[in-house]
Short mmCIF file of C-alpha atoms and ligand atoms in Angstrom, two decimals:
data_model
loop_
_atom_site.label_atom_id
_atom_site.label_comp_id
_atom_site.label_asym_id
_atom_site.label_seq_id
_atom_site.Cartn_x
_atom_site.Cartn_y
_atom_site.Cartn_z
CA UNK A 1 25.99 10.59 -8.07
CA UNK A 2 26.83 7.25 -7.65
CA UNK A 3 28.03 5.15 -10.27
CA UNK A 4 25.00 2.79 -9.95
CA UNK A 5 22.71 5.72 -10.33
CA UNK A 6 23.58 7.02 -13.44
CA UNK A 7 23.59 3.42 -14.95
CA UNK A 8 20.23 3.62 -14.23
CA UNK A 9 19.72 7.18 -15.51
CA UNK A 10 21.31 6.36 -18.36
CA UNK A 11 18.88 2.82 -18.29
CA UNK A 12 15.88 5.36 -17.97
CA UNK A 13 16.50 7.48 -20.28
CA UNK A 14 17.16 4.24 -22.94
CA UNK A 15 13.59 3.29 -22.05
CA UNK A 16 11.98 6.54 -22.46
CA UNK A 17 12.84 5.98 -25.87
CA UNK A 18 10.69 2.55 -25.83
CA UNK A 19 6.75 2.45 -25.02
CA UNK A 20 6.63 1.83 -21.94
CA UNK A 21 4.50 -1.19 -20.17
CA UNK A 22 1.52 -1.04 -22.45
CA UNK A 23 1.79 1.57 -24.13
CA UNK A 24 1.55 1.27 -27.97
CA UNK A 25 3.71 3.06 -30.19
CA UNK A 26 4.46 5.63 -31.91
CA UNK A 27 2.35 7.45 -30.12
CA UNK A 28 1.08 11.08 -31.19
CA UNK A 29 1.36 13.94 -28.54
CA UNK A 30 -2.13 13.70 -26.64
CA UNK A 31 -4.67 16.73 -27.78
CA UNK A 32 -7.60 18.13 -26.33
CA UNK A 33 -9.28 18.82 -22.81
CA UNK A 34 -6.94 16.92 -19.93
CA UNK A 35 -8.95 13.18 -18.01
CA UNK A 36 -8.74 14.54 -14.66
CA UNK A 37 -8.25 11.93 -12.23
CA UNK A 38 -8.53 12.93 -8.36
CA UNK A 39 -5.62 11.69 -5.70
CA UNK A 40 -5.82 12.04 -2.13
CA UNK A 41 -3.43 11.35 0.27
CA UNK A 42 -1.37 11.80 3.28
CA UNK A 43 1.38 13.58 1.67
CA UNK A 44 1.71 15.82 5.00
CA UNK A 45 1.45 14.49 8.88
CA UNK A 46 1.95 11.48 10.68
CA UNK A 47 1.54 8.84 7.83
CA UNK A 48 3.31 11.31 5.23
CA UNK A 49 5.62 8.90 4.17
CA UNK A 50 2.71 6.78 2.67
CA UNK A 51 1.59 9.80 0.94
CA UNK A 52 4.74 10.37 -0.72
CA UNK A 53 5.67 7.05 -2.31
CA UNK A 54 2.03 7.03 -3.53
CA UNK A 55 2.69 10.23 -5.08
CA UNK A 56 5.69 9.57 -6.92
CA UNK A 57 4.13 6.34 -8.10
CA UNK A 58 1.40 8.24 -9.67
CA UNK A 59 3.21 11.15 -10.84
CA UNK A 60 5.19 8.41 -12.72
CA UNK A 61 2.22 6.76 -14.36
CA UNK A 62 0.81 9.90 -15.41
CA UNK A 63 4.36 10.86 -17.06
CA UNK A 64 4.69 7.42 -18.28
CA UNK A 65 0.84 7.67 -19.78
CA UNK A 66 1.14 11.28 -21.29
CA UNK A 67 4.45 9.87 -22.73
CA UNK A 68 2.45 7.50 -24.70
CA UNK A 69 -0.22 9.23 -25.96
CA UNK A 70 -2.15 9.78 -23.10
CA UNK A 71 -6.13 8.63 -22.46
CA UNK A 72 -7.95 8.54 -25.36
CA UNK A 73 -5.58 10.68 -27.03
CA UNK A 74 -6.06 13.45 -24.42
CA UNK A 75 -3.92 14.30 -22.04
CA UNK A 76 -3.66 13.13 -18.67
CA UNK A 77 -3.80 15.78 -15.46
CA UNK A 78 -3.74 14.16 -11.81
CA UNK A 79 -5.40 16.09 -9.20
CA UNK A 80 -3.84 16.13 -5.91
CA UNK A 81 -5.48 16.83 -2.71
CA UNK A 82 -3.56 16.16 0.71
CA UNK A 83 -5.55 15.24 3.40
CA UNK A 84 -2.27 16.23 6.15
CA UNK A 85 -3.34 12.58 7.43
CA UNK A 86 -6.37 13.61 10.01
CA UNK A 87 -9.78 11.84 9.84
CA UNK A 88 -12.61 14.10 8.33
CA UNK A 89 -10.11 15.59 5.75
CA UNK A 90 -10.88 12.36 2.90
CA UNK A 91 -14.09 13.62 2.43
CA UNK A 92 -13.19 16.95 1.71
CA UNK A 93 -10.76 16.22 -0.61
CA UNK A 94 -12.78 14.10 -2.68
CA UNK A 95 -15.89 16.56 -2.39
CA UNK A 96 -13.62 18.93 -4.30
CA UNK A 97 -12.32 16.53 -6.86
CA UNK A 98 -15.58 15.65 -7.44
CA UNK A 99 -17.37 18.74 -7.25
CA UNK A 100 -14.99 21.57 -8.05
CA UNK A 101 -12.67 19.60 -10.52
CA UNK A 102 -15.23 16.62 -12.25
CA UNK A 103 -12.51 13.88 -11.96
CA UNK A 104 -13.41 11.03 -13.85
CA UNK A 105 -12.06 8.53 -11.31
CA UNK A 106 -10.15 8.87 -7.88
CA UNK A 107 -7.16 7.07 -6.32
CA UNK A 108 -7.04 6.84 -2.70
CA UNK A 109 -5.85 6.24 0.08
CA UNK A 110 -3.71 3.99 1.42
CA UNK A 111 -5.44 3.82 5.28
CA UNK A 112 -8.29 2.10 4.94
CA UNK A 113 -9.92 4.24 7.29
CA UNK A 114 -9.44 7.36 5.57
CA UNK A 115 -10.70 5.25 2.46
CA UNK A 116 -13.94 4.15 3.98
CA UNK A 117 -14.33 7.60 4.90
CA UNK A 118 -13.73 8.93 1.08
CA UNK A 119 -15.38 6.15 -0.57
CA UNK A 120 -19.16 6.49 -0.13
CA UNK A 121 -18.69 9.91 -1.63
CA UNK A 122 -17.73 8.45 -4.72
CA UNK A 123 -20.13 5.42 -4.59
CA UNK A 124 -22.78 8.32 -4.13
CA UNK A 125 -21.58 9.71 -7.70
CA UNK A 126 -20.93 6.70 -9.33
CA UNK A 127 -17.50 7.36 -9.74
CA UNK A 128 -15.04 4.79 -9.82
CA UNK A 129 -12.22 4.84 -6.59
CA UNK A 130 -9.46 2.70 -6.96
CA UNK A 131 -7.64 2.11 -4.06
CA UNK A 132 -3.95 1.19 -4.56
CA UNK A 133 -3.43 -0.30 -0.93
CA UNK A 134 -6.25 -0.26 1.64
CA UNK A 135 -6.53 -4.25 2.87
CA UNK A 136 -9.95 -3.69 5.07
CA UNK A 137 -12.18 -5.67 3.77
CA UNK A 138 -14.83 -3.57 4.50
CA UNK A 139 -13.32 -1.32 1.74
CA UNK A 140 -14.48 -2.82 -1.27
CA UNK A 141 -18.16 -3.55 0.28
CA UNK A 142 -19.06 0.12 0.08
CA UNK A 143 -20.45 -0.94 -2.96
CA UNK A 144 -19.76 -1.34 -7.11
CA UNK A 145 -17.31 2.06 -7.89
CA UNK A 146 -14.79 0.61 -4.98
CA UNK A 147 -12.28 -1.50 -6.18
CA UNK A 148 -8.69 -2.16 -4.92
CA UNK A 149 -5.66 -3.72 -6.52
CA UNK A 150 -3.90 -5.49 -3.80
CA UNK A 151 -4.36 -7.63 -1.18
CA UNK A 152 -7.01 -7.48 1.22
CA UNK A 153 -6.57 -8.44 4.96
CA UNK A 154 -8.28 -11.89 5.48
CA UNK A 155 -5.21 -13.03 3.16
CA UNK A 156 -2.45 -10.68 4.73
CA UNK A 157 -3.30 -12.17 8.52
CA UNK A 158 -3.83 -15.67 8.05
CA UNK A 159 -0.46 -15.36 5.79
CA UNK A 160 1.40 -13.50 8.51
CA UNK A 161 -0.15 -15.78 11.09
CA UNK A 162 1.04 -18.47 9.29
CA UNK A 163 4.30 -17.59 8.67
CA UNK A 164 4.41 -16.97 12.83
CA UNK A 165 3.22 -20.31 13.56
CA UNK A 166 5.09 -22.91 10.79
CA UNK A 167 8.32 -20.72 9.60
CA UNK A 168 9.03 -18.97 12.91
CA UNK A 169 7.55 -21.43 15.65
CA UNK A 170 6.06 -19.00 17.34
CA UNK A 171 3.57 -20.10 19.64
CA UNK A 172 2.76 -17.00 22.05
CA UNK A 173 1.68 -14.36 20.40
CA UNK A 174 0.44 -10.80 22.29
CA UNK A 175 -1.21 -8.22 19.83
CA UNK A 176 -0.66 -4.41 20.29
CA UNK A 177 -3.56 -2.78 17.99
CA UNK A 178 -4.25 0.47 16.70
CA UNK A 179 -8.11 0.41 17.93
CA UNK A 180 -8.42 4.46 15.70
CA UNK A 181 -7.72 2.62 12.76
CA UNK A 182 -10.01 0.13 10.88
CA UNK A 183 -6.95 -1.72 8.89
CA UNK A 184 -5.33 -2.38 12.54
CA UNK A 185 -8.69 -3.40 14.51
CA UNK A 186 -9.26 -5.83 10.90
CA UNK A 187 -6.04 -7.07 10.77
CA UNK A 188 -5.71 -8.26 14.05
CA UNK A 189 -8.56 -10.37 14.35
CA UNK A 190 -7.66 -12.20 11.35
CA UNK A 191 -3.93 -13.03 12.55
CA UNK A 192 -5.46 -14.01 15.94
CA UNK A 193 -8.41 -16.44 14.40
CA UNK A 194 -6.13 -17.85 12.17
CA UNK A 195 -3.21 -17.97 14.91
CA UNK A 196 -5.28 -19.72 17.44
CA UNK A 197 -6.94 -21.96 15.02
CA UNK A 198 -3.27 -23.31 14.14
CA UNK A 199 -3.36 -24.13 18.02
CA UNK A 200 -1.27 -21.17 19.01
CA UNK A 201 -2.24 -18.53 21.98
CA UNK A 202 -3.00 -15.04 22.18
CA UNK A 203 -1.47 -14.04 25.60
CA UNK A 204 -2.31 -10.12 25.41
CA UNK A 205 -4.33 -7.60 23.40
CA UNK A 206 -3.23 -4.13 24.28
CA UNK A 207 -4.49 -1.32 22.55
CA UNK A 208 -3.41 2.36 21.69
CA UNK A 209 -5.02 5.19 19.64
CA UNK A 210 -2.74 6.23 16.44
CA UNK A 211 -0.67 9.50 16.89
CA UNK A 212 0.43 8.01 20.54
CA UNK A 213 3.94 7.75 21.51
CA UNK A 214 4.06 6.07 24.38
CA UNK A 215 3.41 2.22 24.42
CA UNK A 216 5.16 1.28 27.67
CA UNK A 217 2.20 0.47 29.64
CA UNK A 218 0.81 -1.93 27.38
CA UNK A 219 4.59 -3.37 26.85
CA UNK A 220 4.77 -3.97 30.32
CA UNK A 221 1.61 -5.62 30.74
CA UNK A 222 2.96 -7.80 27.51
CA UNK A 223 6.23 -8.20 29.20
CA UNK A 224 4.27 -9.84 32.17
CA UNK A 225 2.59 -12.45 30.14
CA UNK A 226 6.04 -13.97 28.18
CA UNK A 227 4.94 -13.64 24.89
CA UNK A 228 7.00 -15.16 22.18
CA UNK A 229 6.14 -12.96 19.36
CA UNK A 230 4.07 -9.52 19.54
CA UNK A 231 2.24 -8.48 16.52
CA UNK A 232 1.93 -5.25 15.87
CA UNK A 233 -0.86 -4.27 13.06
CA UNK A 234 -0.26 -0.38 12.49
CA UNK A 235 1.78 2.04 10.77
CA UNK A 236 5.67 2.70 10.52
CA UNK A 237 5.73 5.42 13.04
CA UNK A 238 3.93 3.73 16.03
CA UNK A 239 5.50 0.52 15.15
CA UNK A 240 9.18 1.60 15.67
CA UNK A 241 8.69 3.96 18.49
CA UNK A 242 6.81 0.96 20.04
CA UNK A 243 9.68 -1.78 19.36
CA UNK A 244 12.23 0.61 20.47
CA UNK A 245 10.40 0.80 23.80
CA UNK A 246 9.86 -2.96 23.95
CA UNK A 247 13.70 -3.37 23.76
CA UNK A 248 13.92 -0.91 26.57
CA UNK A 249 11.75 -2.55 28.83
CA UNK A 250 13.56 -5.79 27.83
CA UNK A 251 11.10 -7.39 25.49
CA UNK A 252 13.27 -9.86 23.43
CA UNK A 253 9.88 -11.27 21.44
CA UNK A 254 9.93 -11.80 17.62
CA UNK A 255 7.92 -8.19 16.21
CA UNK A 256 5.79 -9.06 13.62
CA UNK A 257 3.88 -6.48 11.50
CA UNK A 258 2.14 -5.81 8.09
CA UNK A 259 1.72 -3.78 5.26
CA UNK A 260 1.93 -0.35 7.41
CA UNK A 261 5.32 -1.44 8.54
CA UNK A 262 6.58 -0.74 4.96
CA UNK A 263 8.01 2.98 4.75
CA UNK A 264 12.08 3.78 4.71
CA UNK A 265 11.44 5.69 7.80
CA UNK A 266 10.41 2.32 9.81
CA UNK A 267 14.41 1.44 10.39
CA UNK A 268 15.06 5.59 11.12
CA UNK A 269 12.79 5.43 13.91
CA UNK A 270 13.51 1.60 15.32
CA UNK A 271 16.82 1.33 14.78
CA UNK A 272 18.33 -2.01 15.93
CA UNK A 273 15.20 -2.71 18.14
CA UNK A 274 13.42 -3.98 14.82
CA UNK A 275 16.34 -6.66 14.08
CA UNK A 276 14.52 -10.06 13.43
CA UNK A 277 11.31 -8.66 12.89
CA UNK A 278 8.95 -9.79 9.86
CA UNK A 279 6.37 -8.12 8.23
CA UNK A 280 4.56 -9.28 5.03
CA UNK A 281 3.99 -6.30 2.29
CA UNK A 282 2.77 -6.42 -1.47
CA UNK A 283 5.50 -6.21 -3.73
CA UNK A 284 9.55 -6.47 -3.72
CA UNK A 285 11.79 -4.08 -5.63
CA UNK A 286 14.10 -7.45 -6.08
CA UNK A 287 11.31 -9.15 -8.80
CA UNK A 288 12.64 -10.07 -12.00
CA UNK A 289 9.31 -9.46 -13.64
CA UNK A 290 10.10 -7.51 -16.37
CA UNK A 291 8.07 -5.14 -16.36
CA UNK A 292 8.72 -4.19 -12.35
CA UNK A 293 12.24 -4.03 -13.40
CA UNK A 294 11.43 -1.57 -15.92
CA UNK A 295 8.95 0.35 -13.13
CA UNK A 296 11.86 -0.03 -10.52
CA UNK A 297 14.82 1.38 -12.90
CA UNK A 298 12.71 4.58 -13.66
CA UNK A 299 11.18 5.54 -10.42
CA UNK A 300 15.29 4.65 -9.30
CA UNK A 301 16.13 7.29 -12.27
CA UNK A 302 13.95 9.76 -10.84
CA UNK A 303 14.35 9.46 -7.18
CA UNK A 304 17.19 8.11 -6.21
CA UNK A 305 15.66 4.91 -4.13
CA UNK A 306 13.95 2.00 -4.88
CA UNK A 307 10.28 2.17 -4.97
CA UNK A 308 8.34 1.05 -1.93
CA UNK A 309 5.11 -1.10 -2.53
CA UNK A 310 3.27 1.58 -2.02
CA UNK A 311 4.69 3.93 -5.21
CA UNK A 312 4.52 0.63 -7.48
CA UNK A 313 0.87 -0.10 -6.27
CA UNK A 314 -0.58 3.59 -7.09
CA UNK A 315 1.41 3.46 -9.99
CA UNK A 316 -0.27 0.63 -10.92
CA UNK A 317 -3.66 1.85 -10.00
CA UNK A 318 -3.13 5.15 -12.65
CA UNK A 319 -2.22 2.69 -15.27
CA UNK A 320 -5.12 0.45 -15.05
CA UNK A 321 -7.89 3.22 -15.25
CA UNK A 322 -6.13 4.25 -18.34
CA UNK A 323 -6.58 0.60 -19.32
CA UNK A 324 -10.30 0.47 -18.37
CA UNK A 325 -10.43 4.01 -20.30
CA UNK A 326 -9.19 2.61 -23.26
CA UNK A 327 -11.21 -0.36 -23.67
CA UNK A 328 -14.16 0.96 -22.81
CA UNK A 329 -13.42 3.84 -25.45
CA UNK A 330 -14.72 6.42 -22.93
CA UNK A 331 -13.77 8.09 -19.47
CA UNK A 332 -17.80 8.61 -19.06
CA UNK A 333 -18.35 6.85 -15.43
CA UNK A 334 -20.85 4.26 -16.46
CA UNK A 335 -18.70 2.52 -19.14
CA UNK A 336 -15.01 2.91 -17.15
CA UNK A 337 -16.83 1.46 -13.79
CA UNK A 338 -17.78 -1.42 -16.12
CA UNK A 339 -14.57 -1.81 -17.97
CA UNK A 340 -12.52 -1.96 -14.56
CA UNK A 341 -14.59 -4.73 -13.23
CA UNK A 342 -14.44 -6.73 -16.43
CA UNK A 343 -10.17 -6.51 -15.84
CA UNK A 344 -9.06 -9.65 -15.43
CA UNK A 345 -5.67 -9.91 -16.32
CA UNK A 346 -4.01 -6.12 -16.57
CA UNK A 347 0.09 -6.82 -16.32
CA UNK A 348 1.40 -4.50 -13.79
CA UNK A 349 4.23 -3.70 -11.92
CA UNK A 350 3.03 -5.63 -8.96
CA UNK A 351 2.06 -8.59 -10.62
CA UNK A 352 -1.24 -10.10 -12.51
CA UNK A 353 -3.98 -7.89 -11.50
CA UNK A 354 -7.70 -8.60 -12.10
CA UNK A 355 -11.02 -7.91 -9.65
CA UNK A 356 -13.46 -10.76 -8.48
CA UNK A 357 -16.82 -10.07 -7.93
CA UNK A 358 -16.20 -8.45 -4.82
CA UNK A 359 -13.85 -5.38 -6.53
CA UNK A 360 -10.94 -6.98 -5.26
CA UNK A 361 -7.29 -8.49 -6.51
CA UNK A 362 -5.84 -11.70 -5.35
CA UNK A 363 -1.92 -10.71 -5.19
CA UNK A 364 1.19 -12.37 -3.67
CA UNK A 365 2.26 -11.42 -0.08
CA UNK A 366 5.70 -10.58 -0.14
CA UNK A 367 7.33 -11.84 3.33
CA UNK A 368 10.07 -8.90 4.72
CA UNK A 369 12.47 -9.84 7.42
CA UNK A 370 15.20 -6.73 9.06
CA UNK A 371 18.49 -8.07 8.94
CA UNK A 372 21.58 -6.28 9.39
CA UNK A 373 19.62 -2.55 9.40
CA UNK A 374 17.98 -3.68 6.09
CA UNK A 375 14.72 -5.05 5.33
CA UNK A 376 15.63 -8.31 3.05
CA UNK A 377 13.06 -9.96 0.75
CA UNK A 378 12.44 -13.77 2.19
CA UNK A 379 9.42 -15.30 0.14
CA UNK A 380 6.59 -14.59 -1.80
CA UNK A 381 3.39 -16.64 -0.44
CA UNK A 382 0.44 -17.06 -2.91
CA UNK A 383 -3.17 -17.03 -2.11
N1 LIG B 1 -3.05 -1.63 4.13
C1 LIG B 1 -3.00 -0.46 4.97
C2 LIG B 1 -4.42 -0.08 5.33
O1 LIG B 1 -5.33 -0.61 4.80
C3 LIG B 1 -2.30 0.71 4.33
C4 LIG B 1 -0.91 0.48 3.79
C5 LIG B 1 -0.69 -0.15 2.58
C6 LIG B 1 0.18 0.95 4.45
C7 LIG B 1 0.59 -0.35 2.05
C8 LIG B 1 1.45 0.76 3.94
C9 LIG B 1 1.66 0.11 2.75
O2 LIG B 1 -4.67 0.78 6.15
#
């Protein structure tokens, strides 16, 4: 163990002895039956990666919650159901949370598509979903028991197309777009209204179905057209296999990307052919908010990394149903839906979180740039 680590072992450990983010203390050990609240993710298959840092957000939450007295007094159990990342599998999942287990609220998923596939389930039983990442828009529209506590897309592409246009000078742009996933299809026709409306061009739109591993015919065509930048609005593992071959075939354009970029394994699979590439995400492990600090020096403690957005967003997303739980004095569905849309101003680990009338949060984009193998926080741009 490295020096650094057990500092913040040690750091852990000092604030397990302290309530931790709201929690009020001294609290008494939590009694009773256990709130059940239903996760489903990808923790196995292509996008596993997503489902682990969600987990381990979660799993912290619920530690961090029990810790403190738990909901209500009661104890708090988290259901896990694992999807293996294949469409058709959401809906299971939350058919047994809600059927076999009675959760009183769900968290889930990151990919919006396997979201929109989970979440008239839970609109149909008027329980509440809280997604801790999925940026489709269409998301939240499924109707009142959605809600989501980051970002949503129109923000993350006009920010990242943006960023392309004033910080970068990029004036070429070619898209490469996941046309299996909604989050891709959305995300790219955001960057390229908002990217054309700055005056810039989109020179190529090349598609590919997720799960593919071999881009180099739509490179190629890409190549053709002299592109200055390419975005690339999917998920860690296409995105690095697909800038590795685009340094093969002798692409030199600036790779751009969004929230899916953001997974350690990105950098294993892209190596140096992601150097000078950008992505915005939700949250940096660098903030000096103190109560991310606190968030990033436990989930350090436990795992031995810095959290990804991912982890700090689900963790986030436990924590504020146990809010909404607590004011509304009741994990009944009626009165949690309600108290989660009257949040406004819950302090979490990823910043100020509250829902408009649509279910969702306005959050920060944090701006990512590889340099020197690492992925370095540049900015953090505001809605
Ligand atoms: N925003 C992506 C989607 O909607 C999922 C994602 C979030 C992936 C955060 C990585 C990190 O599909």
């Amino acid at each position: 163990m490295t020096a650094v680590l057990r500092l913040l072992r040690l750091l852990a450990l000092g604030l397990a002895l302290f309530p931790f983010a709201r929690a009020a203390a001294p609290a008494a050990a939590p009694a009773g039956d256990p709130v059940k609240i239903g996760f489903f993710m990808s923790l196995t298959g292509r996008d596993a990666s997503f489902g682990e840092a969600a987990l381990r957000g979660a799993r912290l939450a619920i530690d961090d919650l029990n810790a403190a007295g738990g909901i209500l007094g009661r104890p708090v159990e988290l259901v896990v159901e694992d999807n293996r990342s294949l469409p058709g599998e959401s809906a299971t999942a939350v058919k047994k949370l809600l059927g076999r287990d009675k959760v009183v609220a769900l968290v889930g998923e990151c990919a919006s598509s396997r979201t929109l596939e989970a979440a008239p389930l839970a609109q149909a039983a008027g329980v509440p979903l809280v997604t801790p990442a999925s940026t489709n828009p269409r998301v939240t529209a499924v109707g009142d028991c959605v809600f989501r506590v980051c970002f949503a897309d129109p923000f993350q592409g006009a920010v990242l197309a943006t960023y392309a246009w004033k910080n970068l000078g990029l004036r070429r742009a070619a898209l490469l777009v996941d046309s299996s996933a909604s989050y891709s299809v959305g995300l790219a026709e955001v960057f390229a209204k908002t990217f054309t409306g700055l005056g810039g061009e989109i020179v190529a739109s090349q598609k590919y179905a997720g799960g593919d591993k071999d881009f180099r015919a739509q490179l190629t065509a890409i190549r053709a057209t002299r592109a200055e930048a390419i975005f690339l609005p999917g998920y860690y593992v296409e995105a690095g296999l697909a800038a590795r071959q685009a340094r093969e075939l002798g692409l030199t354009a600036t790779l751009l990307g969004g929230d899916g970029f953001e997974a350690p394994q990105l950098l294993e699979i892209g190596g140096e052919a992601l150097e000078g590439a950008v992505y915005s995400t939700h949250y940096s492990a660098e903030s000096a908010d103190p109560v991310s600090r606190r968030f990033v020096a436990a989930y350090t403690a436990r795992h031995g990394r810095a959290p990804v957005g991912l982890a700090a967003l689900t963790y986030d997303a436990v924590q504020l149903i146990a809010d909404a739980a607590t004011r509304a004095g009741s994990v009944e569905r009626g009165p949690l839906k309600q108290a989660l849309a009257d949040t406004r101003e819950f302090a979490g680990v990823t910043g100020r979180t509250g829902f408009d009338e649509n279910r969702d949060a306005q959050k920060a984009a944090a701006m990512i740039a590889v340099r020197g193998g690492k992925c370095v926080f540049v900015e953090s741009v505001r809605p």
